[in-house]
């Protein structure tokens, strides 16, 4: 049976019985109740600590069929067919991928096959974050490029998604594509906070920098304040909240 470790940064390590919406198997699953991040997010909006360290609790996974989701008691009507298909079964059996990354990729597979391409891109990027943490840069590079393809294959991108595409391409060493995407975004005359992030990305691209950088590094003081990158958290008023709203226009 798949288990989920306790993670520093969660307010609780609670688990509860959950019945899989795909196969009907009941299992104990983590309940993710994180506190708000106290550090700025990365440029791709990976949240800062303590939320950053709770990734092992972001998804539940059925130990019987392998279905993964934030809540396995809910599933798209087509999810059962996706889970039963050969590509999904092969993904679960891929021993070269870290187990936590496989969980995010399993969720991405369901999302992609049920038409939620942007959400699939998000889950694929999260698999890349797992690879980052485990010092597996080649897997992180591949999954970032896969995330970009999913974003581009879906509906028109909003500002947040466009910035994340630029960052994913830069970190995947696709510098020409990253610079073209950054130039296109700059040409839309985005709000000043977004423009500052794009300007930083272009400097990093020109320098051949593939490293992790935070949103705070793009913005001058006093804007270096905590930010909530995870949906559902409601921070107090301030520039970080404003920046997030601007990204979603």
mmCIF file with all atom_site columns, C-alpha atoms in Angstrom, residues 4-226:
data_model
loop_
_atom_site.group_PDB
_atom_site.id
_atom_site.type_symbol
_atom_site.label_atom_id
_atom_site.label_alt_id
_atom_site.label_comp_id
_atom_site.label_asym_id
_atom_site.label_entity_id
_atom_site.label_seq_id
_atom_site.pdbx_PDB_ins_code
_atom_site.Cartn_x
_atom_site.Cartn_y
_atom_site.Cartn_z
_atom_site.occupancy
_atom_site.B_iso_or_equiv
_atom_site.pdbx_formal_charge
_atom_site.auth_seq_id
_atom_site.auth_comp_id
_atom_site.auth_asym_id
_atom_site.auth_atom_id
_atom_site.pdbx_PDB_model_num
ATOM 1   C CA . UNK A 1 4   ? 2.394   9.355  2.521   1.00 0.00 ? 4   UNK A CA 1
ATOM 2   C CA . UNK A 1 5   ? 5.048   10.604 4.947   1.00 0.00 ? 5   UNK A CA 1
ATOM 3   C CA . UNK A 1 6   ? 4.414   13.295 7.493   1.00 0.00 ? 6   UNK A CA 1
ATOM 4   C CA . UNK A 1 7   ? 5.674   16.621 6.238   1.00 0.00 ? 7   UNK A CA 1
ATOM 5   C CA . UNK A 1 8   ? 7.102   19.528 8.181   1.00 0.00 ? 8   UNK A CA 1
ATOM 6   C CA . UNK A 1 9   ? 4.970   22.595 7.651   1.00 0.00 ? 9   UNK A CA 1
ATOM 7   C CA . UNK A 1 10  ? 1.556   20.892 7.768   1.00 0.00 ? 10  UNK A CA 1
ATOM 8   C CA . UNK A 1 11  ? -0.650  22.047 10.576  1.00 0.00 ? 11  UNK A CA 1
ATOM 9   C CA . UNK A 1 12  ? -1.752  18.481 11.094  1.00 0.00 ? 12  UNK A CA 1
ATOM 10  C CA . UNK A 1 13  ? -0.800  15.004 10.006  1.00 0.00 ? 13  UNK A CA 1
ATOM 11  C CA . UNK A 1 14  ? -4.441  13.909 10.004  1.00 0.00 ? 14  UNK A CA 1
ATOM 12  C CA . UNK A 1 15  ? -5.559  11.098 7.738   1.00 0.00 ? 15  UNK A CA 1
ATOM 13  C CA . UNK A 1 16  ? -9.032  9.806  7.025   1.00 0.00 ? 16  UNK A CA 1
ATOM 14  C CA . UNK A 1 17  ? -10.750 6.932  5.273   1.00 0.00 ? 17  UNK A CA 1
ATOM 15  C CA . UNK A 1 18  ? -11.500 7.741  1.649   1.00 0.00 ? 18  UNK A CA 1
ATOM 16  C CA . UNK A 1 19  ? -13.302 5.621  -0.928  1.00 0.00 ? 19  UNK A CA 1
ATOM 17  C CA . UNK A 1 20  ? -11.797 5.837  -4.411  1.00 0.00 ? 20  UNK A CA 1
ATOM 18  C CA . UNK A 1 21  ? -14.270 7.228  -6.936  1.00 0.00 ? 21  UNK A CA 1
ATOM 19  C CA . UNK A 1 22  ? -12.699 5.073  -9.669  1.00 0.00 ? 22  UNK A CA 1
ATOM 20  C CA . UNK A 1 23  ? -12.454 1.585  -8.174  1.00 0.00 ? 23  UNK A CA 1
ATOM 21  C CA . UNK A 1 24  ? -14.332 1.829  -4.871  1.00 0.00 ? 24  UNK A CA 1
ATOM 22  C CA . UNK A 1 25  ? -11.380 0.773  -2.700  1.00 0.00 ? 25  UNK A CA 1
ATOM 23  C CA . UNK A 1 26  ? -11.307 2.408  0.748   1.00 0.00 ? 26  UNK A CA 1
ATOM 24  C CA . UNK A 1 27  ? -7.963  3.551  2.137   1.00 0.00 ? 27  UNK A CA 1
ATOM 25  C CA . UNK A 1 28  ? -6.484  5.952  4.650   1.00 0.00 ? 28  UNK A CA 1
ATOM 26  C CA . UNK A 1 29  ? -5.469  9.184  2.940   1.00 0.00 ? 29  UNK A CA 1
ATOM 27  C CA . UNK A 1 30  ? -3.783  12.384 4.153   1.00 0.00 ? 30  UNK A CA 1
ATOM 28  C CA . UNK A 1 31  ? -5.799  15.529 4.748   1.00 0.00 ? 31  UNK A CA 1
ATOM 29  C CA . UNK A 1 32  ? -3.780  18.499 3.544   1.00 0.00 ? 32  UNK A CA 1
ATOM 30  C CA . UNK A 1 33  ? -4.190  21.476 5.878   1.00 0.00 ? 33  UNK A CA 1
ATOM 31  C CA . UNK A 1 34  ? -1.109  23.646 5.379   1.00 0.00 ? 34  UNK A CA 1
ATOM 32  C CA . UNK A 1 35  ? -0.358  26.958 6.971   1.00 0.00 ? 35  UNK A CA 1
ATOM 33  C CA . UNK A 1 36  ? 0.251   29.935 4.683   1.00 0.00 ? 36  UNK A CA 1
ATOM 34  C CA . UNK A 1 37  ? 3.690   30.304 3.093   1.00 0.00 ? 37  UNK A CA 1
ATOM 35  C CA . UNK A 1 38  ? 6.002   32.660 4.939   1.00 0.00 ? 38  UNK A CA 1
ATOM 36  C CA . UNK A 1 39  ? 8.520   33.023 2.121   1.00 0.00 ? 39  UNK A CA 1
ATOM 37  C CA . UNK A 1 40  ? 8.120   34.389 -1.384  1.00 0.00 ? 40  UNK A CA 1
ATOM 38  C CA . UNK A 1 41  ? 7.277   31.971 -4.200  1.00 0.00 ? 41  UNK A CA 1
ATOM 39  C CA . UNK A 1 42  ? 9.625   31.040 -6.995  1.00 0.00 ? 42  UNK A CA 1
ATOM 40  C CA . UNK A 1 43  ? 9.186   32.719 -10.369 1.00 0.00 ? 43  UNK A CA 1
ATOM 41  C CA . UNK A 1 44  ? 7.068   29.725 -11.449 1.00 0.00 ? 44  UNK A CA 1
ATOM 42  C CA . UNK A 1 45  ? 4.936   30.336 -8.335  1.00 0.00 ? 45  UNK A CA 1
ATOM 43  C CA . UNK A 1 46  ? 6.077   27.300 -6.395  1.00 0.00 ? 46  UNK A CA 1
ATOM 44  C CA . UNK A 1 47  ? 5.112   28.445 -2.897  1.00 0.00 ? 47  UNK A CA 1
ATOM 45  C CA . UNK A 1 48  ? 7.654   29.289 -0.229  1.00 0.00 ? 48  UNK A CA 1
ATOM 46  C CA . UNK A 1 49  ? 8.097   27.503 3.072   1.00 0.00 ? 49  UNK A CA 1
ATOM 47  C CA . UNK A 1 50  ? 6.463   26.118 5.053   1.00 0.00 ? 50  UNK A CA 1
ATOM 48  C CA . UNK A 1 51  ? 3.973   25.197 2.303   1.00 0.00 ? 51  UNK A CA 1
ATOM 49  C CA . UNK A 1 52  ? 6.843   24.311 -0.027  1.00 0.00 ? 52  UNK A CA 1
ATOM 50  C CA . UNK A 1 53  ? 7.742   21.312 2.096   1.00 0.00 ? 53  UNK A CA 1
ATOM 51  C CA . UNK A 1 54  ? 4.272   19.749 2.114   1.00 0.00 ? 54  UNK A CA 1
ATOM 52  C CA . UNK A 1 55  ? 4.177   18.423 -1.460  1.00 0.00 ? 55  UNK A CA 1
ATOM 53  C CA . UNK A 1 56  ? 3.894   14.819 -0.305  1.00 0.00 ? 56  UNK A CA 1
ATOM 54  C CA . UNK A 1 57  ? 0.439   15.699 1.046   1.00 0.00 ? 57  UNK A CA 1
ATOM 55  C CA . UNK A 1 58  ? -0.967  17.656 -1.891  1.00 0.00 ? 58  UNK A CA 1
ATOM 56  C CA . UNK A 1 59  ? -2.449  14.597 -3.606  1.00 0.00 ? 59  UNK A CA 1
ATOM 57  C CA . UNK A 1 60  ? -4.116  11.418 -2.464  1.00 0.00 ? 60  UNK A CA 1
ATOM 58  C CA . UNK A 1 61  ? -3.583  8.151  -4.355  1.00 0.00 ? 61  UNK A CA 1
ATOM 59  C CA . UNK A 1 62  ? -5.616  4.978  -4.336  1.00 0.00 ? 62  UNK A CA 1
ATOM 60  C CA . UNK A 1 63  ? -3.450  1.965  -3.416  1.00 0.00 ? 63  UNK A CA 1
ATOM 61  C CA . UNK A 1 64  ? -5.656  -0.325 -5.506  1.00 0.00 ? 64  UNK A CA 1
ATOM 62  C CA . UNK A 1 65  ? -6.003  1.342  -8.934  1.00 0.00 ? 65  UNK A CA 1
ATOM 63  C CA . UNK A 1 66  ? -3.453  4.158  -8.647  1.00 0.00 ? 66  UNK A CA 1
ATOM 64  C CA . UNK A 1 67  ? -5.901  6.986  -9.280  1.00 0.00 ? 67  UNK A CA 1
ATOM 65  C CA . UNK A 1 68  ? -4.408  10.214 -7.893  1.00 0.00 ? 68  UNK A CA 1
ATOM 66  C CA . UNK A 1 69  ? -6.180  13.488 -7.169  1.00 0.00 ? 69  UNK A CA 1
ATOM 67  C CA . UNK A 1 70  ? -6.444  16.130 -4.451  1.00 0.00 ? 70  UNK A CA 1
ATOM 68  C CA . UNK A 1 71  ? -9.516  14.187 -3.301  1.00 0.00 ? 71  UNK A CA 1
ATOM 69  C CA . UNK A 1 72  ? -9.843  10.630 -4.621  1.00 0.00 ? 72  UNK A CA 1
ATOM 70  C CA . UNK A 1 73  ? -13.518 10.481 -3.662  1.00 0.00 ? 73  UNK A CA 1
ATOM 71  C CA . UNK A 1 74  ? -14.171 12.662 -6.727  1.00 0.00 ? 74  UNK A CA 1
ATOM 72  C CA . UNK A 1 75  ? -13.427 11.803 -10.343 1.00 0.00 ? 75  UNK A CA 1
ATOM 73  C CA . UNK A 1 76  ? -14.296 12.908 -13.860 1.00 0.00 ? 76  UNK A CA 1
ATOM 74  C CA . UNK A 1 77  ? -16.727 10.452 -15.520 1.00 0.00 ? 77  UNK A CA 1
ATOM 75  C CA . UNK A 1 78  ? -13.966 9.438  -17.941 1.00 0.00 ? 78  UNK A CA 1
ATOM 76  C CA . UNK A 1 79  ? -11.312 8.911  -15.242 1.00 0.00 ? 79  UNK A CA 1
ATOM 77  C CA . UNK A 1 80  ? -11.944 5.175  -14.895 1.00 0.00 ? 80  UNK A CA 1
ATOM 78  C CA . UNK A 1 81  ? -11.163 4.601  -18.566 1.00 0.00 ? 81  UNK A CA 1
ATOM 79  C CA . UNK A 1 82  ? -7.976  6.658  -18.263 1.00 0.00 ? 82  UNK A CA 1
ATOM 80  C CA . UNK A 1 83  ? -6.824  4.736  -15.195 1.00 0.00 ? 83  UNK A CA 1
ATOM 81  C CA . UNK A 1 84  ? -7.468  1.397  -16.892 1.00 0.00 ? 84  UNK A CA 1
ATOM 82  C CA . UNK A 1 85  ? -5.615  2.351  -20.089 1.00 0.00 ? 85  UNK A CA 1
ATOM 83  C CA . UNK A 1 86  ? -2.112  1.143  -20.920 1.00 0.00 ? 86  UNK A CA 1
ATOM 84  C CA . UNK A 1 87  ? -0.354  4.552  -20.715 1.00 0.00 ? 87  UNK A CA 1
ATOM 85  C CA . UNK A 1 88  ? -1.561  5.118  -17.158 1.00 0.00 ? 88  UNK A CA 1
ATOM 86  C CA . UNK A 1 89  ? -0.602  1.593  -16.080 1.00 0.00 ? 89  UNK A CA 1
ATOM 87  C CA . UNK A 1 90  ? 2.839   2.032  -17.671 1.00 0.00 ? 90  UNK A CA 1
ATOM 88  C CA . UNK A 1 91  ? 3.297   5.325  -15.819 1.00 0.00 ? 91  UNK A CA 1
ATOM 89  C CA . UNK A 1 92  ? 2.582   3.665  -12.478 1.00 0.00 ? 92  UNK A CA 1
ATOM 90  C CA . UNK A 1 93  ? 5.146   0.980  -13.288 1.00 0.00 ? 93  UNK A CA 1
ATOM 91  C CA . UNK A 1 94  ? 7.881   3.425  -14.343 1.00 0.00 ? 94  UNK A CA 1
ATOM 92  C CA . UNK A 1 95  ? 10.593  2.672  -11.815 1.00 0.00 ? 95  UNK A CA 1
ATOM 93  C CA . UNK A 1 96  ? 12.867  5.420  -13.102 1.00 0.00 ? 96  UNK A CA 1
ATOM 94  C CA . UNK A 1 97  ? 10.539  8.139  -11.852 1.00 0.00 ? 97  UNK A CA 1
ATOM 95  C CA . UNK A 1 98  ? 10.428  9.160  -8.181  1.00 0.00 ? 98  UNK A CA 1
ATOM 96  C CA . UNK A 1 99  ? 7.249   7.826  -6.506  1.00 0.00 ? 99  UNK A CA 1
ATOM 97  C CA . UNK A 1 100 ? 5.995   11.301 -5.561  1.00 0.00 ? 100 UNK A CA 1
ATOM 98  C CA . UNK A 1 101 ? 6.607   12.564 -9.093  1.00 0.00 ? 101 UNK A CA 1
ATOM 99  C CA . UNK A 1 102 ? 4.648   9.589  -10.453 1.00 0.00 ? 102 UNK A CA 1
ATOM 100 C CA . UNK A 1 103 ? 1.728   10.634 -8.262  1.00 0.00 ? 103 UNK A CA 1
ATOM 101 C CA . UNK A 1 104 ? 1.673   14.110 -9.800  1.00 0.00 ? 104 UNK A CA 1
ATOM 102 C CA . UNK A 1 105 ? 2.125   12.674 -13.294 1.00 0.00 ? 105 UNK A CA 1
ATOM 103 C CA . UNK A 1 106 ? -0.742  10.237 -12.684 1.00 0.00 ? 106 UNK A CA 1
ATOM 104 C CA . UNK A 1 107 ? -3.006  13.172 -11.815 1.00 0.00 ? 107 UNK A CA 1
ATOM 105 C CA . UNK A 1 108 ? -1.691  15.058 -14.857 1.00 0.00 ? 108 UNK A CA 1
ATOM 106 C CA . UNK A 1 109 ? -2.502  12.079 -17.070 1.00 0.00 ? 109 UNK A CA 1
ATOM 107 C CA . UNK A 1 110 ? -6.118  12.026 -15.910 1.00 0.00 ? 110 UNK A CA 1
ATOM 108 C CA . UNK A 1 111 ? -6.425  15.779 -16.342 1.00 0.00 ? 111 UNK A CA 1
ATOM 109 C CA . UNK A 1 112 ? -4.928  15.708 -19.833 1.00 0.00 ? 112 UNK A CA 1
ATOM 110 C CA . UNK A 1 113 ? -7.084  12.849 -21.049 1.00 0.00 ? 113 UNK A CA 1
ATOM 111 C CA . UNK A 1 114 ? -10.227 14.519 -19.703 1.00 0.00 ? 114 UNK A CA 1
ATOM 112 C CA . UNK A 1 115 ? -9.407  17.791 -21.439 1.00 0.00 ? 115 UNK A CA 1
ATOM 113 C CA . UNK A 1 116 ? -8.101  19.913 -18.548 1.00 0.00 ? 116 UNK A CA 1
ATOM 114 C CA . UNK A 1 117 ? -4.818  20.773 -20.247 1.00 0.00 ? 117 UNK A CA 1
ATOM 115 C CA . UNK A 1 118 ? -3.843  23.761 -18.122 1.00 0.00 ? 118 UNK A CA 1
ATOM 116 C CA . UNK A 1 119 ? -4.459  21.850 -14.907 1.00 0.00 ? 119 UNK A CA 1
ATOM 117 C CA . UNK A 1 120 ? -2.427  18.971 -16.365 1.00 0.00 ? 120 UNK A CA 1
ATOM 118 C CA . UNK A 1 121 ? 0.399   21.431 -17.023 1.00 0.00 ? 121 UNK A CA 1
ATOM 119 C CA . UNK A 1 122 ? 0.285   22.524 -13.390 1.00 0.00 ? 122 UNK A CA 1
ATOM 120 C CA . UNK A 1 123 ? 0.507   18.930 -12.135 1.00 0.00 ? 123 UNK A CA 1
ATOM 121 C CA . UNK A 1 124 ? 3.347   18.171 -14.551 1.00 0.00 ? 124 UNK A CA 1
ATOM 122 C CA . UNK A 1 125 ? 5.265   21.217 -13.353 1.00 0.00 ? 125 UNK A CA 1
ATOM 123 C CA . UNK A 1 126 ? 4.787   19.966 -9.798  1.00 0.00 ? 126 UNK A CA 1
ATOM 124 C CA . UNK A 1 127 ? 6.422   16.686 -10.838 1.00 0.00 ? 127 UNK A CA 1
ATOM 125 C CA . UNK A 1 128 ? 9.362   18.802 -12.021 1.00 0.00 ? 128 UNK A CA 1
ATOM 126 C CA . UNK A 1 129 ? 9.531   20.398 -8.573  1.00 0.00 ? 129 UNK A CA 1
ATOM 127 C CA . UNK A 1 130 ? 9.865   16.921 -7.079  1.00 0.00 ? 130 UNK A CA 1
ATOM 128 C CA . UNK A 1 131 ? 12.732  16.213 -9.481  1.00 0.00 ? 131 UNK A CA 1
ATOM 129 C CA . UNK A 1 132 ? 14.349  19.508 -8.444  1.00 0.00 ? 132 UNK A CA 1
ATOM 130 C CA . UNK A 1 133 ? 14.228  18.479 -4.798  1.00 0.00 ? 133 UNK A CA 1
ATOM 131 C CA . UNK A 1 134 ? 15.788  15.093 -5.594  1.00 0.00 ? 134 UNK A CA 1
ATOM 132 C CA . UNK A 1 135 ? 18.564  16.611 -7.734  1.00 0.00 ? 135 UNK A CA 1
ATOM 133 C CA . UNK A 1 136 ? 17.340  14.973 -10.949 1.00 0.00 ? 136 UNK A CA 1
ATOM 134 C CA . UNK A 1 137 ? 17.743  17.864 -13.413 1.00 0.00 ? 137 UNK A CA 1
ATOM 135 C CA . UNK A 1 138 ? 17.118  15.869 -16.583 1.00 0.00 ? 138 UNK A CA 1
ATOM 136 C CA . UNK A 1 139 ? 13.717  14.683 -15.378 1.00 0.00 ? 139 UNK A CA 1
ATOM 137 C CA . UNK A 1 140 ? 12.918  18.222 -14.229 1.00 0.00 ? 140 UNK A CA 1
ATOM 138 C CA . UNK A 1 141 ? 13.886  19.564 -17.660 1.00 0.00 ? 141 UNK A CA 1
ATOM 139 C CA . UNK A 1 142 ? 11.715  17.043 -19.520 1.00 0.00 ? 142 UNK A CA 1
ATOM 140 C CA . UNK A 1 143 ? 8.700   17.618 -17.300 1.00 0.00 ? 143 UNK A CA 1
ATOM 141 C CA . UNK A 1 144 ? 9.001   21.393 -17.582 1.00 0.00 ? 144 UNK A CA 1
ATOM 142 C CA . UNK A 1 145 ? 8.943   21.097 -21.368 1.00 0.00 ? 145 UNK A CA 1
ATOM 143 C CA . UNK A 1 146 ? 5.956   18.750 -21.112 1.00 0.00 ? 146 UNK A CA 1
ATOM 144 C CA . UNK A 1 147 ? 4.191   21.319 -18.921 1.00 0.00 ? 147 UNK A CA 1
ATOM 145 C CA . UNK A 1 148 ? 4.848   24.050 -21.487 1.00 0.00 ? 148 UNK A CA 1
ATOM 146 C CA . UNK A 1 149 ? 3.408   21.870 -24.261 1.00 0.00 ? 149 UNK A CA 1
ATOM 147 C CA . UNK A 1 150 ? 0.264   21.298 -22.202 1.00 0.00 ? 150 UNK A CA 1
ATOM 148 C CA . UNK A 1 151 ? -0.144  25.010 -21.444 1.00 0.00 ? 151 UNK A CA 1
ATOM 149 C CA . UNK A 1 152 ? 0.286   25.874 -25.093 1.00 0.00 ? 152 UNK A CA 1
ATOM 150 C CA . UNK A 1 153 ? -2.073  23.130 -26.186 1.00 0.00 ? 153 UNK A CA 1
ATOM 151 C CA . UNK A 1 154 ? -4.958  24.480 -24.133 1.00 0.00 ? 154 UNK A CA 1
ATOM 152 C CA . UNK A 1 155 ? -6.988  27.714 -24.176 1.00 0.00 ? 155 UNK A CA 1
ATOM 153 C CA . UNK A 1 156 ? -5.373  31.146 -24.364 1.00 0.00 ? 156 UNK A CA 1
ATOM 154 C CA . UNK A 1 157 ? -2.941  31.695 -21.504 1.00 0.00 ? 157 UNK A CA 1
ATOM 155 C CA . UNK A 1 158 ? -3.422  34.307 -18.802 1.00 0.00 ? 158 UNK A CA 1
ATOM 156 C CA . UNK A 1 159 ? -0.560  36.443 -17.467 1.00 0.00 ? 159 UNK A CA 1
ATOM 157 C CA . UNK A 1 160 ? 0.339   34.034 -14.689 1.00 0.00 ? 160 UNK A CA 1
ATOM 158 C CA . UNK A 1 161 ? 0.566   31.113 -17.100 1.00 0.00 ? 161 UNK A CA 1
ATOM 159 C CA . UNK A 1 162 ? 2.602   33.128 -19.605 1.00 0.00 ? 162 UNK A CA 1
ATOM 160 C CA . UNK A 1 163 ? 5.173   33.996 -16.925 1.00 0.00 ? 163 UNK A CA 1
ATOM 161 C CA . UNK A 1 164 ? 5.319   30.383 -15.817 1.00 0.00 ? 164 UNK A CA 1
ATOM 162 C CA . UNK A 1 165 ? 5.910   29.252 -19.402 1.00 0.00 ? 165 UNK A CA 1
ATOM 163 C CA . UNK A 1 166 ? 8.841   31.656 -19.665 1.00 0.00 ? 166 UNK A CA 1
ATOM 164 C CA . UNK A 1 167 ? 10.318  30.391 -16.413 1.00 0.00 ? 167 UNK A CA 1
ATOM 165 C CA . UNK A 1 168 ? 9.818   26.729 -17.322 1.00 0.00 ? 168 UNK A CA 1
ATOM 166 C CA . UNK A 1 169 ? 11.540  27.230 -20.675 1.00 0.00 ? 169 UNK A CA 1
ATOM 167 C CA . UNK A 1 170 ? 14.450  29.064 -19.074 1.00 0.00 ? 170 UNK A CA 1
ATOM 168 C CA . UNK A 1 171 ? 14.949  26.414 -16.440 1.00 0.00 ? 171 UNK A CA 1
ATOM 169 C CA . UNK A 1 172 ? 14.750  23.725 -19.143 1.00 0.00 ? 172 UNK A CA 1
ATOM 170 C CA . UNK A 1 173 ? 17.576  25.474 -21.043 1.00 0.00 ? 173 UNK A CA 1
ATOM 171 C CA . UNK A 1 174 ? 15.264  26.360 -23.962 1.00 0.00 ? 174 UNK A CA 1
ATOM 172 C CA . UNK A 1 175 ? 16.682  29.866 -23.974 1.00 0.00 ? 175 UNK A CA 1
ATOM 173 C CA . UNK A 1 176 ? 15.643  30.993 -27.469 1.00 0.00 ? 176 UNK A CA 1
ATOM 174 C CA . UNK A 1 177 ? 12.049  29.894 -26.912 1.00 0.00 ? 177 UNK A CA 1
ATOM 175 C CA . UNK A 1 178 ? 12.079  31.429 -23.438 1.00 0.00 ? 178 UNK A CA 1
ATOM 176 C CA . UNK A 1 179 ? 13.304  34.768 -24.739 1.00 0.00 ? 179 UNK A CA 1
ATOM 177 C CA . UNK A 1 180 ? 10.719  34.797 -27.528 1.00 0.00 ? 180 UNK A CA 1
ATOM 178 C CA . UNK A 1 181 ? 7.974   34.046 -25.027 1.00 0.00 ? 181 UNK A CA 1
ATOM 179 C CA . UNK A 1 182 ? 9.272   36.755 -22.681 1.00 0.00 ? 182 UNK A CA 1
ATOM 180 C CA . UNK A 1 183 ? 9.416   39.288 -25.513 1.00 0.00 ? 183 UNK A CA 1
ATOM 181 C CA . UNK A 1 184 ? 5.849   38.425 -26.506 1.00 0.00 ? 184 UNK A CA 1
ATOM 182 C CA . UNK A 1 185 ? 4.699   38.890 -22.929 1.00 0.00 ? 185 UNK A CA 1
ATOM 183 C CA . UNK A 1 186 ? 6.567   42.184 -22.577 1.00 0.00 ? 186 UNK A CA 1
ATOM 184 C CA . UNK A 1 187 ? 4.856   43.351 -25.760 1.00 0.00 ? 187 UNK A CA 1
ATOM 185 C CA . UNK A 1 188 ? 1.447   43.035 -24.113 1.00 0.00 ? 188 UNK A CA 1
ATOM 186 C CA . UNK A 1 189 ? 2.371   45.907 -21.774 1.00 0.00 ? 189 UNK A CA 1
ATOM 187 C CA . UNK A 1 190 ? 1.600   43.976 -18.589 1.00 0.00 ? 190 UNK A CA 1
ATOM 188 C CA . UNK A 1 191 ? 1.142   45.666 -15.196 1.00 0.00 ? 191 UNK A CA 1
ATOM 189 C CA . UNK A 1 192 ? 4.344   47.005 -13.650 1.00 0.00 ? 192 UNK A CA 1
ATOM 190 C CA . UNK A 1 193 ? 4.782   44.162 -11.157 1.00 0.00 ? 193 UNK A CA 1
ATOM 191 C CA . UNK A 1 194 ? 4.504   41.582 -13.932 1.00 0.00 ? 194 UNK A CA 1
ATOM 192 C CA . UNK A 1 195 ? 6.810   43.619 -16.166 1.00 0.00 ? 195 UNK A CA 1
ATOM 193 C CA . UNK A 1 196 ? 9.469   43.547 -13.450 1.00 0.00 ? 196 UNK A CA 1
ATOM 194 C CA . UNK A 1 197 ? 9.243   39.767 -13.250 1.00 0.00 ? 197 UNK A CA 1
ATOM 195 C CA . UNK A 1 198 ? 9.542   39.505 -17.033 1.00 0.00 ? 198 UNK A CA 1
ATOM 196 C CA . UNK A 1 199 ? 12.537  41.844 -17.026 1.00 0.00 ? 199 UNK A CA 1
ATOM 197 C CA . UNK A 1 200 ? 14.281  39.616 -14.500 1.00 0.00 ? 200 UNK A CA 1
ATOM 198 C CA . UNK A 1 201 ? 13.516  36.553 -16.584 1.00 0.00 ? 201 UNK A CA 1
ATOM 199 C CA . UNK A 1 202 ? 15.072  38.188 -19.643 1.00 0.00 ? 202 UNK A CA 1
ATOM 200 C CA . UNK A 1 203 ? 18.227  39.038 -17.711 1.00 0.00 ? 203 UNK A CA 1
ATOM 201 C CA . UNK A 1 204 ? 18.467  35.456 -16.468 1.00 0.00 ? 204 UNK A CA 1
ATOM 202 C CA . UNK A 1 205 ? 17.898  34.114 -19.974 1.00 0.00 ? 205 UNK A CA 1
ATOM 203 C CA . UNK A 1 206 ? 20.636  36.332 -21.388 1.00 0.00 ? 206 UNK A CA 1
ATOM 204 C CA . UNK A 1 207 ? 23.003  35.060 -18.697 1.00 0.00 ? 207 UNK A CA 1
ATOM 205 C CA . UNK A 1 208 ? 22.150  31.421 -19.391 1.00 0.00 ? 208 UNK A CA 1
ATOM 206 C CA . UNK A 1 209 ? 20.916  31.070 -15.819 1.00 0.00 ? 209 UNK A CA 1
ATOM 207 C CA . UNK A 1 210 ? 18.741  27.972 -15.281 1.00 0.00 ? 210 UNK A CA 1
ATOM 208 C CA . UNK A 1 211 ? 18.516  28.295 -11.504 1.00 0.00 ? 211 UNK A CA 1
ATOM 209 C CA . UNK A 1 212 ? 15.707  28.873 -9.074  1.00 0.00 ? 212 UNK A CA 1
ATOM 210 C CA . UNK A 1 213 ? 14.831  32.516 -8.357  1.00 0.00 ? 213 UNK A CA 1
ATOM 211 C CA . UNK A 1 214 ? 11.969  33.996 -6.366  1.00 0.00 ? 214 UNK A CA 1
ATOM 212 C CA . UNK A 1 215 ? 9.401   36.599 -7.282  1.00 0.00 ? 215 UNK A CA 1
ATOM 213 C CA . UNK A 1 216 ? 10.846  38.727 -4.485  1.00 0.00 ? 216 UNK A CA 1
ATOM 214 C CA . UNK A 1 217 ? 14.139  39.032 -6.381  1.00 0.00 ? 217 UNK A CA 1
ATOM 215 C CA . UNK A 1 218 ? 12.292  40.768 -9.223  1.00 0.00 ? 218 UNK A CA 1
ATOM 216 C CA . UNK A 1 219 ? 10.647  43.395 -7.052  1.00 0.00 ? 219 UNK A CA 1
ATOM 217 C CA . UNK A 1 220 ? 12.314  46.142 -5.004  1.00 0.00 ? 220 UNK A CA 1
ATOM 218 C CA . UNK A 1 221 ? 11.684  46.585 -1.254  1.00 0.00 ? 221 UNK A CA 1
ATOM 219 C CA . UNK A 1 222 ? 9.255   46.816 0.463   1.00 0.00 ? 222 UNK A CA 1
ATOM 220 C CA . UNK A 1 223 ? 7.595   44.316 -1.873  1.00 0.00 ? 223 UNK A CA 1
ATOM 221 C CA . UNK A 1 224 ? 9.583   41.362 -0.540  1.00 0.00 ? 224 UNK A CA 1
ATOM 222 C CA . UNK A 1 225 ? 6.774   40.013 1.552   1.00 0.00 ? 225 UNK A CA 1
ATOM 223 C CA . UNK A 1 226 ? 5.086   36.613 1.904   1.00 0.00 ? 226 UNK A CA 1
#
